Amino acid sequence: MIPLILALELFFDQIILPLVYGLAYELIFHQGVHDNYILFLNLFKILSIFVILILNYYIIGQKFYLKPNFAEFGWQIFIFICLLIIAISVKGQHFGLALDIGIIAALPEEIMFRGVIMGWVLEKITKFKQSYINVLIALGISGLIFGCFHYINLAQQSFGFTTLQVMNAVGLGMILGAIYVKSGSLFIPIATHFIWDFVVTLKNGMPETNYVAINGQDIFIECIILAIQASIAIWIVCFHFENNLLLQKI
């Protein structure tokens, strides 16, 4: 099921939809989509969300667990910190862009990779036993799929640089998955993903193409970062394992 929904999502997102809204955009505005890339990117991500939801409905039917546990005060503090970061960044040079990129990156990716894929794998693998190992396997599978998905960036980046990005995304995906497992609410990893992309974009602006060669030191450093990220994900899941709220819901 997972390979099928990934293949169909890529087919619609990378082939069908760009042709459809690219042609529509040119007919309506009489210019190419890349003349206004941000608008194009927003349309792309909005339509991508609909594609994911429709494919999930007809193929997997995975349930999304969105409602936070309001008794968990820690998540309330986290959301407050996110809002505080946004508030103090209003006058930043790239504030509007960061807000936009944060939203359109976090929503479709978290719905797809944590909501659909990790949720489905987790339910199947913990059906008979909710153990540390089974949960960590689900995190690893979903994180690896999330990371490898970033190879679609090869159109704008070198293979080496994209591979570093993939490795970082694997670790980040595991952390986001662990947060979903612990919080029991997809809203929390969405907020985490959003604030990560928001801060990065606020600092650096719109990502550009990157064909810089990498070396062995870059790979070694990224391996260390990946190990740290995986360790954080494992700690989140294993710390008071009985309090993993998503496991209680499924």
CSV table of C-alpha atoms in Angstrom, one decimal:
chain,number,residue,atom,x,y,z
A,1,MET,CA,0.0,0.0,0.0
A,2,ILE,CA,2.8,2.5,0.9
A,3,PRO,CA,4.7,2.1,-2.4
A,4,LEU,CA,1.4,2.5,-4.3
A,5,ILE,CA,0.4,5.7,-2.5
A,6,LEU,CA,3.9,7.1,-2.9
A,7,ALA,CA,4.1,6.3,-6.6
A,8,LEU,CA,0.6,7.8,-7.2
A,9,GLU,CA,1.4,10.9,-5.2
A,10,LEU,CA,4.6,11.4,-7.1
A,11,PHE,CA,2.9,10.8,-10.4
A,12,PHE,CA,0.2,13.4,-9.7
A,13,ASP,CA,2.4,15.9,-8.0
A,14,GLN,CA,5.4,15.8,-10.4
A,15,ILE,CA,3.7,15.1,-13.7
A,16,ILE,CA,-0.1,15.6,-13.9
A,17,LEU,CA,-0.8,18.6,-11.7
A,18,PRO,CA,2.2,20.7,-13.0
A,19,LEU,CA,0.9,20.3,-16.5
A,20,VAL,CA,-2.7,21.2,-15.5
A,21,TYR,CA,-2.1,24.2,-13.4
A,22,GLY,CA,0.9,25.3,-15.5
A,23,LEU,CA,-1.3,25.5,-18.5
A,24,ALA,CA,-4.2,27.1,-16.5
A,25,TYR,CA,-1.8,29.7,-15.1
A,26,GLU,CA,-0.5,30.7,-18.5
A,27,LEU,CA,-4.0,31.0,-19.9
A,28,ILE,CA,-5.2,33.1,-17.0
A,29,PHE,CA,-2.2,35.3,-16.3
A,30,HIS,CA,-0.5,35.1,-19.8
A,31,GLN,CA,2.9,34.3,-18.2
A,32,GLY,CA,4.9,31.2,-17.1
A,33,VAL,CA,4.5,29.9,-13.6
A,34,HIS,CA,8.1,30.6,-12.8
A,35,ASP,CA,7.5,34.3,-13.3
A,36,ASN,CA,5.8,34.2,-9.9
A,37,TYR,CA,7.4,31.2,-8.3
A,38,ILE,CA,6.0,31.7,-4.8
A,39,LEU,CA,2.4,31.7,-6.1
A,40,PHE,CA,3.2,28.6,-8.1
A,41,LEU,CA,4.6,26.9,-5.0
A,42,ASN,CA,1.6,27.7,-3.0
A,43,LEU,CA,-0.8,26.3,-5.6
A,44,PHE,CA,1.4,23.2,-5.9
A,45,LYS,CA,1.4,22.6,-2.1
A,46,ILE,CA,-2.4,23.2,-1.8
A,47,LEU,CA,-3.2,20.8,-4.6
A,48,SER,CA,-0.7,18.4,-3.1
A,49,ILE,CA,-2.7,18.3,0.2
A,50,PHE,CA,-5.9,17.4,-1.7
A,51,VAL,CA,-4.1,14.7,-3.7
A,52,ILE,CA,-2.7,13.2,-0.4
A,53,LEU,CA,-6.1,13.3,1.3
A,54,ILE,CA,-7.9,11.7,-1.7
A,55,LEU,CA,-5.3,9.0,-2.2
A,56,ASN,CA,-5.4,8.2,1.5
A,57,TYR,CA,-9.2,8.0,1.5
A,58,TYR,CA,-9.4,5.6,-1.4
A,59,ILE,CA,-6.3,3.5,-0.9
A,60,ILE,CA,-5.3,3.3,2.8
A,61,GLY,CA,-8.0,5.1,4.8
A,62,GLN,CA,-5.6,6.0,7.6
A,63,LYS,CA,-7.1,7.9,10.4
A,64,PHE,CA,-5.5,11.2,11.5
A,65,TYR,CA,-5.2,11.9,15.2
A,66,LEU,CA,-5.3,15.7,15.4
A,67,LYS,CA,-6.8,16.6,18.8
A,68,PRO,CA,-4.1,17.5,21.4
A,69,ASN,CA,-4.3,16.3,25.0
A,70,PHE,CA,-4.9,19.6,26.7
A,71,ALA,CA,-3.9,18.0,30.0
A,72,GLU,CA,-0.3,17.8,28.8
A,73,PHE,CA,1.0,21.2,29.8
A,74,GLY,CA,4.3,20.7,28.1
A,75,TRP,CA,2.8,20.9,24.6
A,76,GLN,CA,1.0,24.1,25.5
A,77,ILE,CA,4.3,25.6,26.5
A,78,PHE,CA,5.8,24.5,23.2
A,79,ILE,CA,3.0,26.0,21.1
A,80,PHE,CA,3.3,29.3,23.2
A,81,ILE,CA,7.1,29.3,22.4
A,82,CYS,CA,6.3,28.9,18.7
A,83,LEU,CA,3.8,31.8,18.7
A,84,LEU,CA,6.4,33.9,20.6
A,85,ILE,CA,9.1,33.2,18.0
A,86,ILE,CA,6.6,34.3,15.3
A,87,ALA,CA,5.6,37.4,17.2
A,88,ILE,CA,9.2,38.6,17.8
A,89,SER,CA,10.1,37.9,14.1
A,90,VAL,CA,7.4,40.1,12.6
A,91,LYS,CA,9.9,42.8,11.5
A,92,GLY,CA,12.3,40.3,10.0
A,93,GLN,CA,13.4,40.8,6.4
A,94,HIS,CA,11.9,37.5,5.3
A,95,PHE,CA,9.0,37.2,7.7
A,96,GLY,CA,6.2,36.9,5.2
A,97,LEU,CA,8.1,34.4,3.1
A,98,ALA,CA,9.1,32.4,6.2
A,99,LEU,CA,5.5,32.2,7.4
A,100,ASP,CA,4.4,31.0,4.0
A,101,ILE,CA,7.1,28.5,3.5
A,102,GLY,CA,6.7,27.1,7.0
A,103,ILE,CA,3.0,26.5,6.4
A,104,ILE,CA,3.1,25.1,2.9
A,105,ALA,CA,6.0,22.8,3.8
A,106,ALA,CA,4.8,21.5,7.1
A,107,LEU,CA,1.1,20.7,6.2
A,108,PRO,CA,1.5,18.4,3.2
A,109,GLU,CA,4.6,16.7,4.4
A,110,GLU,CA,3.3,15.9,7.9
A,111,ILE,CA,-0.1,14.8,6.6
A,112,MET,CA,1.7,12.4,4.2
A,113,PHE,CA,4.7,11.1,6.1
A,114,ARG,CA,3.6,11.2,9.7
A,115,GLY,CA,-0.2,11.1,9.3
A,116,VAL,CA,-0.6,8.6,6.5
A,117,ILE,CA,2.7,6.6,6.2
A,118,MET,CA,3.9,6.5,9.8
A,119,GLY,CA,0.4,6.1,11.2
A,120,TRP,CA,-0.3,3.1,8.9
A,121,VAL,CA,3.0,1.4,9.5
A,122,LEU,CA,2.7,2.0,13.3
A,123,GLU,CA,-0.8,0.5,13.4
A,124,LYS,CA,0.2,-2.6,11.4
A,125,ILE,CA,3.5,-3.2,13.3
A,126,THR,CA,2.1,-2.7,16.8
A,127,LYS,CA,-1.2,-4.6,16.1
A,128,PHE,CA,-0.1,-7.5,18.2
A,129,LYS,CA,2.5,-5.9,20.5
A,130,GLN,CA,3.3,-2.3,21.4
A,131,SER,CA,7.0,-2.6,22.1
A,132,TYR,CA,9.9,-0.2,22.0
A,133,ILE,CA,11.4,-2.1,19.0
A,134,ASN,CA,8.2,-2.1,17.0
A,135,VAL,CA,7.7,1.6,17.5
A,136,LEU,CA,11.3,2.4,16.6
A,137,ILE,CA,11.0,0.3,13.5
A,138,ALA,CA,8.0,2.3,12.4
A,139,LEU,CA,9.9,5.5,13.1
A,140,GLY,CA,12.9,4.2,11.0
A,141,ILE,CA,10.8,3.2,8.1
A,142,SER,CA,8.8,6.4,7.9
A,143,GLY,CA,11.9,8.5,8.5
A,144,LEU,CA,13.8,6.7,5.7
A,145,ILE,CA,10.9,7.2,3.3
A,146,PHE,CA,10.6,10.9,4.3
A,147,GLY,CA,14.3,11.4,3.7
A,148,CYS,CA,14.5,9.6,0.4
A,149,PHE,CA,11.5,11.6,-0.9
A,150,HIS,CA,13.9,14.6,-0.8
A,151,TYR,CA,15.8,13.2,-3.8
A,152,ILE,CA,13.2,15.0,-5.9
A,153,ASN,CA,15.4,18.0,-5.2
A,154,LEU,CA,18.0,16.6,-7.6
A,155,ALA,CA,16.6,18.9,-10.3
A,156,GLN,CA,18.0,21.9,-8.4
A,157,GLN,CA,20.9,20.4,-6.5
A,158,SER,CA,23.9,18.1,-6.9
A,159,PHE,CA,23.6,14.4,-5.8
A,160,GLY,CA,26.1,14.9,-3.0
A,161,PHE,CA,24.4,17.9,-1.5
A,162,THR,CA,21.0,16.3,-1.9
A,163,THR,CA,22.2,13.2,-0.1
A,164,LEU,CA,23.3,15.3,2.8
A,165,GLN,CA,19.8,16.8,2.8
A,166,VAL,CA,18.3,13.3,2.6
A,167,MET,CA,20.3,12.2,5.6
A,168,ASN,CA,19.3,15.2,7.6
A,169,ALA,CA,15.6,14.7,6.7
A,170,VAL,CA,15.8,11.0,7.8
A,171,GLY,CA,16.8,12.1,11.3
A,172,LEU,CA,14.4,15.0,11.4
A,173,GLY,CA,11.6,12.7,10.2
A,174,MET,CA,12.3,10.3,13.0
A,175,ILE,CA,12.1,13.1,15.6
A,176,LEU,CA,8.9,14.4,14.1
A,177,GLY,CA,7.5,10.8,14.1
A,178,ALA,CA,8.5,10.4,17.8
A,179,ILE,CA,6.8,13.6,18.7
A,180,TYR,CA,3.6,12.3,17.0
A,181,VAL,CA,3.9,9.1,18.9
A,182,LYS,CA,4.5,10.9,22.2
A,183,SER,CA,1.9,13.6,21.8
A,184,GLY,CA,-0.8,11.6,20.1
A,185,SER,CA,-1.6,14.7,18.0
A,186,LEU,CA,-0.5,15.3,14.4
A,187,PHE,CA,-0.9,19.0,15.1
A,188,ILE,CA,2.3,18.9,17.3
A,189,PRO,CA,4.7,17.6,14.6
A,190,ILE,CA,3.1,20.0,12.1
A,191,ALA,CA,3.9,22.9,14.5
A,192,THR,CA,7.4,21.6,15.0
A,193,HIS,CA,8.0,21.2,11.3
A,194,PHE,CA,6.5,24.6,10.7
A,195,ILE,CA,8.7,26.4,13.2
A,196,TRP,CA,11.8,24.7,11.9
A,197,ASP,CA,11.2,25.8,8.3
A,198,PHE,CA,10.1,29.2,9.5
A,199,VAL,CA,13.3,29.9,11.4
A,200,VAL,CA,15.5,28.6,8.6
A,201,THR,CA,13.7,30.7,5.9
A,202,LEU,CA,13.6,33.7,8.2
A,203,LYS,CA,17.4,33.5,8.4
A,204,ASN,CA,18.4,32.5,4.9
A,205,GLY,CA,15.4,33.5,2.7
A,206,MET,CA,14.3,31.4,-0.3
A,207,PRO,CA,16.5,28.3,-0.8
A,208,GLU,CA,18.6,28.4,-4.0
A,209,THR,CA,20.1,25.8,-6.2
A,210,ASN,CA,23.2,24.2,-4.8
A,211,TYR,CA,25.8,22.3,-6.9
A,212,VAL,CA,28.7,22.7,-4.4
A,213,ALA,CA,30.8,19.5,-4.2
A,214,ILE,CA,30.9,17.7,-0.8
A,215,ASN,CA,33.7,15.9,0.8
A,216,GLY,CA,34.3,13.1,3.3
A,217,GLN,CA,34.2,15.5,6.2
A,218,ASP,CA,30.8,16.7,5.3
A,219,ILE,CA,29.5,13.2,5.2
A,220,PHE,CA,31.1,12.3,8.5
A,221,ILE,CA,29.6,15.3,10.2
A,222,GLU,CA,26.2,14.5,8.8
A,223,CYS,CA,26.5,10.9,10.0
A,224,ILE,CA,27.1,12.3,13.5
A,225,ILE,CA,24.1,14.6,13.2
A,226,LEU,CA,21.9,11.7,12.0
A,227,ALA,CA,23.1,9.6,15.0
A,228,ILE,CA,22.2,12.5,17.4
A,229,GLN,CA,18.8,13.0,15.7
A,230,ALA,CA,18.0,9.2,15.9
A,231,SER,CA,19.1,9.2,19.6
A,232,ILE,CA,16.7,12.1,20.4
A,233,ALA,CA,13.9,10.2,18.6
A,234,ILE,CA,14.6,7.1,20.6
A,235,TRP,CA,14.7,9.0,23.9
A,236,ILE,CA,11.4,10.7,23.1
A,237,VAL,CA,9.7,7.4,22.5
A,238,CYS,CA,11.4,5.4,25.3
A,239,PHE,CA,11.1,8.0,28.1
A,240,HIS,CA,8.0,6.9,30.0
A,241,PHE,CA,7.0,4.6,27.2
A,242,GLU,CA,3.5,4.1,28.8
A,243,ASN,CA,2.8,7.8,28.1
A,244,ASN,CA,3.0,7.6,24.3
A,245,LEU,CA,-0.4,8.9,23.6
A,246,LEU,CA,-0.7,7.8,20.0
A,247,LEU,CA,-0.2,4.2,21.0
A,248,GLN,CA,-3.2,4.6,23.4
A,249,LYS,CA,-5.3,5.9,20.5
A,250,ILE,CA,-4.5,3.3,18.0
